[in-house]
Structures are given as C-alpha cells and as structure tokens.
Amino acid sequence: MKLALIGAMREEIDPILEAVNEYTTSEYAGNTFYECQYGGHELVIAYSKIGKVFSAITASVMIERYKAQKILFSGVAGGISKDLKIGDLVMASALCQHDVDITAFGHPYGFIPEGSVMIEADSDLRSLAAEVAVDMGIELYEGIIATGDQFVASAERKEWIEKTFNADALEMEGASVACVCQNFNVPFFVLRAISDAADGEAGMDFDTFLKSSASVSAKFILEMVARIGH
Ligand code: SAH
C-alpha cells in the first residue's frame, strides 16, 4: 500500500528518514518528497512547513500526485489536558479549527458552512494505534486536537480552546490535513507528542523538547506502518 507520512517541520520527519535509511527525493509544489519501501509498504514522506495552508498543500499533493492511500501525520503539540505531560503521545479522535470564526452569522466557532466543526480520524488506524501502544508498553492518550494558525503560548487562549472545543491538545496542521483527507476520501491519522503546555513557558519548552518529542512520535508512527495491512 502507498502510505504518506507528513510532519510540519524538518525535525518531525528527520527521525523517520533516519530509520528508513534509503530513499529517493523529488521536488513538487515547493516541497521535497522522500520515497522509499518500508515495512512492506511504499512510503512518501515530507514536511509541509508550518500551518494550515502549507499542510493542506502537502496533503493534497501526497494524494493527487503521489497516490497516497492513507495519510499519517507525526509531530509535536501543545498539551491542554492536565493528563498530558511533555513527551506523552496523543492521537486525535477528531480535529477542529479553533481559529475559524464566522460567529457573526450565528454559526458556532470552528464551523464552515457545508462542513462540520469536528472531523473524525479513521477508526481502523486508531484501533491499530491502541494495539501498538499496548504492545510497546506505551500510554497513548486519545482526544480532540484543535488546530489554528497560531502558536499558543497563553493560558487564557488555551483555556478558551479547551472550553469551546473540549480539546485535549493543540497544534497548527492536523485539522487542515483532516479536511483534505475527508474531501478526497482518504483515511487519515494524526499523532502528536507533547512539546509544551501552550502556556507562558511554551516557547522555551518547545525549543527544548521539539527534537525528543518529535522522535517519540516518529518511532510510534513507524511501528504502526509496519503493522498496517497490505
Ligand atoms: N520554532 C519554530 C516555530 C514552531 S511553531 C520556528 O521558529 O520556526 C509550532 C509547531 O509545533 C507547529 O508546527 C505546531 O503544529 C506545533 N506546536 C507545538 N506546540 C504548539 C503550541 N503551543 N501552539 C501551536 N502549535 C504548537
């Protein structure tokens, strides 16, 4: 099967590229795409650059040009839930866009007409992840991930996102990848390891924990890839 692995930043895919070892590269639409064989699958791997727009471009290209049949996102996120500590893994049950606001017309936050506030991640991939976590002896949290084009480093904004969307973690790419996959009818999965708590310390924590948390997430994603049916 052809599987796409996406990160937002170079640091998020570096551990994946190191593990797969050999790959070919191609350039398209402002990105570099890495292709290889791994775990009995063909993989296409890329980092999109930060935010909803770039990640939507990358996901679309993965599907349309590289013919990805499933997309798995691996990266880091700010934790909202008190249960999530730095380095913990969270998979998205569903994702929303916390920065979409056309409430002036009576719509709820995060809602775009003809769409929905939440987009659910693929249930088969989530079940597989739960099995992988048990086998690896790793605690895997499942929850709502809120996405927006903002690095959240404020307790106030974080609490608003928690209250409004019942979100457990936040980041800047998951919901846009979800939106692309929903529209192309491609199953997707979003995994994040916590790099910071989206509070006043977030900037410093992010810089300190980006690499270690990114590799926790990458390692788990590769284990999943090896166990996805052919
Ligand atoms: N330091 C980087 C910017 C990082 S932006 C630079 O200067 O280039 C944060 C990235 O990590 C995004 O890709 C986002 O998905 C994720 N992320 C981690 N913590 C976050 C937070 N508190 N708020 C928003 N996104 C966060």
CSV table of N, CA and C and ligand atoms in Angstrom, one decimal, residues 7-9 12 49-51 73 75-79 98 146-154 170-174 192-199 202-203 206-207 210, ligand 1:
chain,number,residue,atom,x,y,z
A,7,GLY,N,5.0,15.5,8.4
A,7,GLY,CA,5.3,16.3,9.6
A,7,GLY,C,5.2,17.7,9.1
A,8,ALA,N,5.2,18.7,10.1
A,8,ALA,CA,5.2,20.1,9.7
A,8,ALA,C,6.6,20.6,9.5
A,9,MET,N,7.5,20.2,10.4
A,9,MET,CA,8.9,20.7,10.4
A,9,MET,C,9.9,19.6,10.1
A,12,GLU,N,10.5,17.0,12.5
A,12,GLU,CA,9.5,16.0,12.8
A,12,GLU,C,9.6,14.8,11.8
A,49,LYS,N,6.0,22.4,6.1
A,49,LYS,CA,6.1,23.8,6.7
A,49,LYS,C,4.9,24.0,7.6
A,50,ILE,N,5.1,25.0,8.4
A,50,ILE,CA,4.1,25.2,9.5
A,50,ILE,C,2.8,25.8,9.0
A,51,GLY,N,1.7,25.3,9.6
A,51,GLY,CA,0.4,25.9,9.4
A,51,GLY,C,-0.6,25.2,8.5
A,73,PHE,N,0.0,11.6,10.1
A,73,PHE,CA,0.7,12.8,10.5
A,73,PHE,C,1.5,12.5,11.8
A,75,GLY,N,4.0,14.4,14.7
A,75,GLY,CA,4.7,15.7,15.1
A,75,GLY,C,4.5,16.0,16.6
A,76,VAL,N,4.6,17.3,16.9
A,76,VAL,CA,4.5,17.7,18.3
A,76,VAL,C,3.3,18.6,18.5
A,77,ALA,N,2.9,18.8,19.7
A,77,ALA,CA,1.7,19.7,20.0
A,77,ALA,C,1.8,20.3,21.4
A,78,GLY,N,1.1,21.3,21.6
A,78,GLY,CA,0.9,21.9,22.9
A,78,GLY,C,-0.2,21.1,23.7
A,79,GLY,N,0.1,20.7,24.9
A,79,GLY,CA,-0.9,20.0,25.7
A,79,GLY,C,-1.9,20.9,26.4
A,98,HIS,N,-9.6,25.9,15.5
A,98,HIS,CA,-10.0,26.8,16.6
A,98,HIS,C,-10.0,28.2,16.2
A,146,ALA,N,-7.1,20.5,18.5
A,146,ALA,CA,-7.6,21.8,17.9
A,146,ALA,C,-6.4,22.4,17.2
A,147,THR,N,-6.7,22.8,15.9
A,147,THR,CA,-5.7,23.3,15.0
A,147,THR,C,-6.0,24.8,14.7
A,148,GLY,N,-4.9,25.6,14.6
A,148,GLY,CA,-5.1,27.0,14.2
A,148,GLY,C,-3.7,27.6,13.8
A,149,ASP,N,-3.8,28.7,13.0
A,149,ASP,CA,-2.5,29.3,12.6
A,149,ASP,C,-2.0,30.3,13.7
A,150,GLN,N,-1.8,29.7,14.8
A,150,GLN,CA,-1.2,30.5,16.0
A,150,GLN,C,-0.4,29.5,16.8
A,151,PHE,N,0.8,30.0,17.2
A,151,PHE,CA,1.5,29.2,18.3
A,151,PHE,C,0.9,29.7,19.6
A,152,VAL,N,0.2,28.9,20.3
A,152,VAL,CA,-0.5,29.3,21.5
A,152,VAL,C,0.5,29.2,22.7
A,153,ALA,N,0.7,30.4,23.3
A,153,ALA,CA,1.6,30.5,24.4
A,153,ALA,C,0.9,31.3,25.5
A,154,SER,N,-0.3,31.1,25.7
A,154,SER,CA,-1.1,31.8,26.7
A,154,SER,C,-2.1,31.0,27.4
A,170,LEU,N,-3.3,21.0,21.2
A,170,LEU,CA,-3.5,22.0,20.1
A,170,LEU,C,-2.2,22.0,19.3
A,171,GLU,N,-2.4,22.3,18.0
A,171,GLU,CA,-1.2,22.4,17.1
A,171,GLU,C,-1.6,23.2,15.9
A,172,MET,N,-0.9,23.1,14.8
A,172,MET,CA,-1.1,24.1,13.7
A,172,MET,C,-1.4,23.4,12.3
A,173,GLU,N,-1.5,22.1,12.2
A,173,GLU,CA,-1.7,21.4,10.9
A,173,GLU,C,-2.7,20.3,10.9
A,174,GLY,N,-3.1,19.7,12.0
A,174,GLY,CA,-3.9,18.5,12.0
A,174,GLY,C,-5.2,18.6,11.3
A,192,ARG,N,0.5,13.1,17.9
A,192,ARG,CA,1.4,14.2,18.3
A,192,ARG,C,2.0,13.8,19.7
A,193,ALA,N,3.3,14.2,19.9
A,193,ALA,CA,3.9,14.0,21.2
A,193,ALA,C,3.9,15.5,21.7
A,194,ILE,N,3.7,15.6,23.0
A,194,ILE,CA,3.6,16.9,23.6
A,194,ILE,C,5.0,17.5,23.8
A,195,SER,N,5.1,18.8,23.3
A,195,SER,CA,6.4,19.5,23.4
A,195,SER,C,6.3,20.7,24.4
A,196,ASP,N,5.1,21.1,24.8
A,196,ASP,CA,4.9,22.2,25.7
A,196,ASP,C,3.5,22.2,26.2
A,197,ALA,N,3.2,23.1,27.1
A,197,ALA,CA,1.8,23.1,27.6
A,197,ALA,C,1.0,24.3,27.1
A,198,ALA,N,1.4,24.9,26.0
A,198,ALA,CA,0.7,26.0,25.4
A,198,ALA,C,0.4,27.2,26.3
A,199,ASP,N,1.3,27.3,27.3
A,199,ASP,CA,1.2,28.4,28.3
A,199,ASP,C,2.3,29.4,28.2
A,202,ALA,N,5.6,28.1,26.9
A,202,ALA,CA,5.5,27.3,25.7
A,202,ALA,C,6.7,27.5,24.7
A,203,GLY,N,7.1,28.7,24.5
A,203,GLY,CA,8.2,29.0,23.6
A,203,GLY,C,9.5,28.3,24.0
A,206,PHE,N,9.1,24.4,24.0
A,206,PHE,CA,9.0,23.9,22.6
A,206,PHE,C,10.5,23.7,22.1
A,207,ASP,N,11.3,24.8,22.2
A,207,ASP,CA,12.7,24.7,21.8
A,207,ASP,C,13.4,23.6,22.4
A,210,LEU,N,11.3,19.9,21.3
A,210,LEU,CA,10.9,19.6,19.9
A,210,LEU,C,11.5,18.3,19.4
B,1,SAH,N1,10.1,27.5,16.5
B,1,SAH,C1,9.5,27.3,15.1
B,1,SAH,C2,8.0,27.6,15.1
B,1,SAH,C3,7.2,26.5,15.8
B,1,SAH,S1,5.5,26.6,15.6
B,1,SAH,C4,10.2,28.3,14.2
B,1,SAH,O1,10.6,29.4,14.7
B,1,SAH,O2,10.3,28.0,13.0
B,1,SAH,C5,5.0,25.2,16.5
B,1,SAH,C6,4.9,23.9,15.7
B,1,SAH,O3,4.7,22.8,16.6
B,1,SAH,C7,3.7,23.8,14.8
B,1,SAH,O4,4.0,23.0,13.6
B,1,SAH,C8,2.6,23.2,15.6
B,1,SAH,O5,1.8,22.2,14.9
B,1,SAH,C9,3.3,22.5,16.8
B,1,SAH,N2,3.0,23.1,18.2
B,1,SAH,C10,3.7,22.7,19.3
B,1,SAH,N3,3.3,23.4,20.3
B,1,SAH,C11,2.3,24.3,19.9
B,1,SAH,C12,1.6,25.3,20.5
B,1,SAH,N4,1.7,25.6,21.8
B,1,SAH,N5,0.7,26.1,19.8
B,1,SAH,C13,0.6,25.8,18.5
B,1,SAH,N6,1.3,24.9,17.8
B,1,SAH,C14,2.2,24.1,18.5
